[in-house]
Amino acid sequence: MGNRYPWNRRYGYNGYLIEKKGTRIFFPGDTAFTDQFRKLSETGPVDLAFMPIGAYSPDHLRWAHCTPEEAWAMFRDTGAKWLAPIHWDTFVLSAEPLEEPMERLMQAAGQEEGRIVFRKHGDTFMLPEGSREKTDSEALNR
């Protein structure tokens, strides 16, 4: 259930690390900024991390949501190769403009923007076998 409802803050957050045949995918769900994802990198390589990048404005939403810059920092903390952004540009979640989260994420990534696998709705991505050794251009199918 997670820490979703204001009348009951006793629930924790749920995140999932899914592993099959050596491929590891991380789904943190809704999350505010935390340094806890550093521990994930200590458990072995992560191939793909889904990271929430929207619903951070106004600031009172930040107890449960992160900014795109914080999402990038947490992604880096996981040690994952690829980032799949979630919670952006589908419908109005909060006060930030729909396109802002992706723009800010791309700025935060800088020269590493090739690690962001979805940039618009309809983009596809397929993890190649041995994805940690492949280059960006070999894995992206846009």
PDB file of C-alpha atoms in Angstrom:
ATOM      1  CA  MET A   1       0.000   0.000   0.000  1.00  0.00           C
ATOM      2  CA  GLY A   2       2.796   2.452   0.728  1.00  0.00           C
ATOM      3  CA  ASN A   3       2.685   5.780   2.535  1.00  0.00           C
ATOM      4  CA  ARG A   4      -0.080   7.094   0.311  1.00  0.00           C
ATOM      5  CA  TYR A   5      -2.847   8.512   2.443  1.00  0.00           C
ATOM      6  CA  PRO A   6      -2.535  11.532   4.763  1.00  0.00           C
ATOM      7  CA  TRP A   7      -4.684   9.987   7.477  1.00  0.00           C
ATOM      8  CA  ASN A   8      -2.316   7.069   7.977  1.00  0.00           C
ATOM      9  CA  ARG A   9       1.421   7.667   7.696  1.00  0.00           C
ATOM     10  CA  ARG A  10       2.401   4.362   9.308  1.00  0.00           C
ATOM     11  CA  TYR A  11       2.753   2.543   6.013  1.00  0.00           C
ATOM     12  CA  GLY A  12       6.156   2.473   4.418  1.00  0.00           C
ATOM     13  CA  TYR A  13       6.998   2.804   0.751  1.00  0.00           C
ATOM     14  CA  ASN A  14       7.243  -0.117  -1.607  1.00  0.00           C
ATOM     15  CA  GLY A  15       9.952  -0.612  -4.174  1.00  0.00           C
ATOM     16  CA  TYR A  16      10.843  -3.725  -6.107  1.00  0.00           C
ATOM     17  CA  LEU A  17      14.036  -5.231  -7.460  1.00  0.00           C
ATOM     18  CA  ILE A  18      13.110  -7.807 -10.082  1.00  0.00           C
ATOM     19  CA  GLU A  19      15.743 -10.254 -11.235  1.00  0.00           C
ATOM     20  CA  LYS A  20      15.567 -12.980 -13.849  1.00  0.00           C
ATOM     21  CA  LYS A  21      18.433 -14.744 -15.598  1.00  0.00           C
ATOM     22  CA  GLY A  22      20.912 -12.135 -14.436  1.00  0.00           C
ATOM     23  CA  THR A  23      18.883  -9.122 -15.604  1.00  0.00           C
ATOM     24  CA  ARG A  24      17.937  -6.765 -12.783  1.00  0.00           C
ATOM     25  CA  ILE A  25      15.189  -4.137 -12.964  1.00  0.00           C
ATOM     26  CA  PHE A  26      14.427  -1.677 -10.171  1.00  0.00           C
ATOM     27  CA  PHE A  27      11.018  -0.073  -9.654  1.00  0.00           C
ATOM     28  CA  PRO A  28      10.955   2.312  -6.663  1.00  0.00           C
ATOM     29  CA  GLY A  29       7.340   3.481  -7.060  1.00  0.00           C
ATOM     30  CA  ASP A  30       6.618   6.937  -5.648  1.00  0.00           C
ATOM     31  CA  THR A  31       9.571   8.211  -3.677  1.00  0.00           C
ATOM     32  CA  ALA A  32      10.946  11.390  -2.225  1.00  0.00           C
ATOM     33  CA  PHE A  33      14.694  11.922  -2.347  1.00  0.00           C
ATOM     34  CA  THR A  34      16.602   9.388  -0.284  1.00  0.00           C
ATOM     35  CA  ASP A  35      20.173   8.159  -0.167  1.00  0.00           C
ATOM     36  CA  GLN A  36      18.950   4.606   0.516  1.00  0.00           C
ATOM     37  CA  PHE A  37      19.313   3.606  -3.140  1.00  0.00           C
ATOM     38  CA  ARG A  38      23.105   3.599  -2.714  1.00  0.00           C
ATOM     39  CA  LYS A  39      22.685   0.293  -0.911  1.00  0.00           C
ATOM     40  CA  LEU A  40      21.170  -1.198  -4.057  1.00  0.00           C
ATOM     41  CA  SER A  41      24.396  -0.749  -6.008  1.00  0.00           C
ATOM     42  CA  GLU A  42      26.170  -2.847  -3.369  1.00  0.00           C
ATOM     43  CA  THR A  43      23.978  -5.868  -4.192  1.00  0.00           C
ATOM     44  CA  GLY A  44      25.145  -6.134  -7.799  1.00  0.00           C
ATOM     45  CA  PRO A  45      24.629  -4.379 -11.119  1.00  0.00           C
ATOM     46  CA  VAL A  46      21.183  -3.029 -12.019  1.00  0.00           C
ATOM     47  CA  ASP A  47      20.283  -2.954 -15.702  1.00  0.00           C
ATOM     48  CA  LEU A  48      17.207  -0.706 -15.731  1.00  0.00           C
ATOM     49  CA  ALA A  49      15.746   1.644 -13.118  1.00  0.00           C
ATOM     50  CA  PHE A  50      12.274   3.137 -13.452  1.00  0.00           C
ATOM     51  CA  MET A  51      12.382   6.533 -11.738  1.00  0.00           C
ATOM     52  CA  PRO A  52       9.500   8.942 -11.025  1.00  0.00           C
ATOM     53  CA  ILE A  53      10.215  12.436 -12.315  1.00  0.00           C
ATOM     54  CA  GLY A  54       6.900  14.315 -11.911  1.00  0.00           C
ATOM     55  CA  ALA A  55       4.408  15.509  -9.277  1.00  0.00           C
ATOM     56  CA  TYR A  56       6.912  17.580  -7.264  1.00  0.00           C
ATOM     57  CA  SER A  57       5.250  20.998  -7.398  1.00  0.00           C
ATOM     58  CA  PRO A  58       4.151  22.650  -5.182  1.00  0.00           C
ATOM     59  CA  ASP A  59       6.762  21.840  -2.564  1.00  0.00           C
ATOM     60  CA  HIS A  60       4.302  20.230  -0.143  1.00  0.00           C
ATOM     61  CA  LEU A  61       4.243  17.202  -2.495  1.00  0.00           C
ATOM     62  CA  ARG A  62       7.964  16.621  -1.970  1.00  0.00           C
ATOM     63  CA  TRP A  63       7.404  14.446   1.113  1.00  0.00           C
ATOM     64  CA  ALA A  64       6.450  11.667  -1.328  1.00  0.00           C
ATOM     65  CA  HIS A  65       7.821  12.808  -4.706  1.00  0.00           C
ATOM     66  CA  CYS A  66      11.221  13.807  -6.041  1.00  0.00           C
ATOM     67  CA  THR A  67      12.312  16.390  -8.572  1.00  0.00           C
ATOM     68  CA  PRO A  68      13.832  15.280 -11.891  1.00  0.00           C
ATOM     69  CA  GLU A  69      17.267  16.267 -10.584  1.00  0.00           C
ATOM     70  CA  GLU A  70      16.770  14.154  -7.461  1.00  0.00           C
ATOM     71  CA  ALA A  71      15.524  11.269  -9.623  1.00  0.00           C
ATOM     72  CA  TRP A  72      18.734  11.477 -11.673  1.00  0.00           C
ATOM     73  CA  ALA A  73      20.849  11.502  -8.500  1.00  0.00           C
ATOM     74  CA  MET A  74      19.012   8.471  -7.095  1.00  0.00           C
ATOM     75  CA  PHE A  75      19.331   6.690 -10.450  1.00  0.00           C
ATOM     76  CA  ARG A  76      23.093   7.286 -10.317  1.00  0.00           C
ATOM     77  CA  ASP A  77      23.100   5.971  -6.739  1.00  0.00           C
ATOM     78  CA  THR A  78      21.533   2.667  -7.886  1.00  0.00           C
ATOM     79  CA  GLY A  79      24.381   2.096 -10.307  1.00  0.00           C
ATOM     80  CA  ALA A  80      21.853   1.234 -13.036  1.00  0.00           C
ATOM     81  CA  LYS A  81      22.826   1.388 -16.698  1.00  0.00           C
ATOM     82  CA  TRP A  82      19.496   2.735 -18.051  1.00  0.00           C
ATOM     83  CA  LEU A  83      16.806   5.048 -16.674  1.00  0.00           C
ATOM     84  CA  ALA A  84      13.133   4.741 -17.656  1.00  0.00           C
ATOM     85  CA  PRO A  85      11.328   7.876 -16.409  1.00  0.00           C
ATOM     86  CA  ILE A  86       7.785   7.476 -15.058  1.00  0.00           C
ATOM     87  CA  HIS A  87       5.063   9.832 -13.771  1.00  0.00           C
ATOM     88  CA  TRP A  88       5.368  12.525 -16.434  1.00  0.00           C
ATOM     89  CA  ASP A  89       3.413  14.033 -19.361  1.00  0.00           C
ATOM     90  CA  THR A  90       0.418  11.688 -19.232  1.00  0.00           C
ATOM     91  CA  PHE A  91      -2.016  13.899 -17.361  1.00  0.00           C
ATOM     92  CA  VAL A  92      -1.789  16.751 -14.877  1.00  0.00           C
ATOM     93  CA  LEU A  93      -0.416  15.333 -11.632  1.00  0.00           C
ATOM     94  CA  SER A  94       0.555  18.598  -9.953  1.00  0.00           C
ATOM     95  CA  ALA A  95       1.425  22.228 -10.658  1.00  0.00           C
ATOM     96  CA  GLU A  96       4.490  21.814 -12.875  1.00  0.00           C
ATOM     97  CA  PRO A  97       3.910  22.053 -16.656  1.00  0.00           C
ATOM     98  CA  LEU A  98       3.562  18.632 -18.319  1.00  0.00           C
ATOM     99  CA  GLU A  99       6.762  18.945 -20.340  1.00  0.00           C
ATOM    100  CA  GLU A 100       8.912  20.325 -17.502  1.00  0.00           C
ATOM    101  CA  PRO A 101       9.926  17.056 -15.777  1.00  0.00           C
ATOM    102  CA  MET A 102      11.510  15.588 -18.920  1.00  0.00           C
ATOM    103  CA  GLU A 103      13.242  18.855 -19.808  1.00  0.00           C
ATOM    104  CA  ARG A 104      14.737  19.060 -16.318  1.00  0.00           C
ATOM    105  CA  LEU A 105      15.752  15.391 -16.346  1.00  0.00           C
ATOM    106  CA  MET A 106      17.575  15.831 -19.654  1.00  0.00           C
ATOM    107  CA  GLN A 107      19.408  18.865 -18.245  1.00  0.00           C
ATOM    108  CA  ALA A 108      20.357  16.942 -15.100  1.00  0.00           C
ATOM    109  CA  ALA A 109      21.701  14.050 -17.180  1.00  0.00           C
ATOM    110  CA  GLY A 110      23.836  16.330 -19.335  1.00  0.00           C
ATOM    111  CA  GLN A 111      26.232  14.300 -21.467  1.00  0.00           C
ATOM    112  CA  GLU A 112      24.768  11.086 -20.048  1.00  0.00           C
ATOM    113  CA  GLU A 113      21.320  11.737 -21.558  1.00  0.00           C
ATOM    114  CA  GLY A 114      21.771   8.612 -23.723  1.00  0.00           C
ATOM    115  CA  ARG A 115      21.070   6.567 -20.603  1.00  0.00           C
ATOM    116  CA  ILE A 116      17.461   7.853 -20.532  1.00  0.00           C
ATOM    117  CA  VAL A 117      15.522   5.287 -22.548  1.00  0.00           C
ATOM    118  CA  PHE A 118      12.150   7.049 -22.970  1.00  0.00           C
ATOM    119  CA  ARG A 119      11.874  10.689 -23.970  1.00  0.00           C
ATOM    120  CA  LYS A 120       8.377  10.750 -25.400  1.00  0.00           C
ATOM    121  CA  HIS A 121       5.337   8.524 -25.217  1.00  0.00           C
ATOM    122  CA  GLY A 122       5.545   5.661 -27.658  1.00  0.00           C
ATOM    123  CA  ASP A 123       9.317   5.233 -27.367  1.00  0.00           C
ATOM    124  CA  THR A 124      10.395   1.621 -27.014  1.00  0.00           C
ATOM    125  CA  PHE A 125      13.401   0.070 -25.350  1.00  0.00           C
ATOM    126  CA  MET A 126      14.618  -3.489 -25.314  1.00  0.00           C
ATOM    127  CA  LEU A 127      17.301  -4.605 -22.921  1.00  0.00           C
ATOM    128  CA  PRO A 128      19.920  -6.352 -25.021  1.00  0.00           C
ATOM    129  CA  GLU A 129      21.490  -9.540 -23.754  1.00  0.00           C
ATOM    130  CA  GLY A 130      24.476  -8.516 -21.697  1.00  0.00           C
ATOM    131  CA  SER A 131      23.065  -4.970 -21.642  1.00  0.00           C
ATOM    132  CA  ARG A 132      25.700  -3.696 -19.262  1.00  0.00           C
ATOM    133  CA  GLU A 133      28.303  -4.183 -22.005  1.00  0.00           C
ATOM    134  CA  LYS A 134      26.278  -2.706 -24.896  1.00  0.00           C
ATOM    135  CA  THR A 135      26.395   0.890 -26.020  1.00  0.00           C
ATOM    136  CA  ASP A 136      23.467   3.288 -25.956  1.00  0.00           C
ATOM    137  CA  SER A 137      22.905   3.154 -29.713  1.00  0.00           C
ATOM    138  CA  GLU A 138      22.742  -0.648 -29.739  1.00  0.00           C
ATOM    139  CA  ALA A 139      19.961  -0.733 -27.137  1.00  0.00           C
ATOM    140  CA  LEU A 140      17.739   2.192 -28.052  1.00  0.00           C
ATOM    141  CA  ASN A 141      14.985   1.655 -30.585  1.00  0.00           C
ATOM    142  CA  ARG A 142      13.305   4.975 -31.229  1.00  0.00           C
TER     143      ARG A 142
END
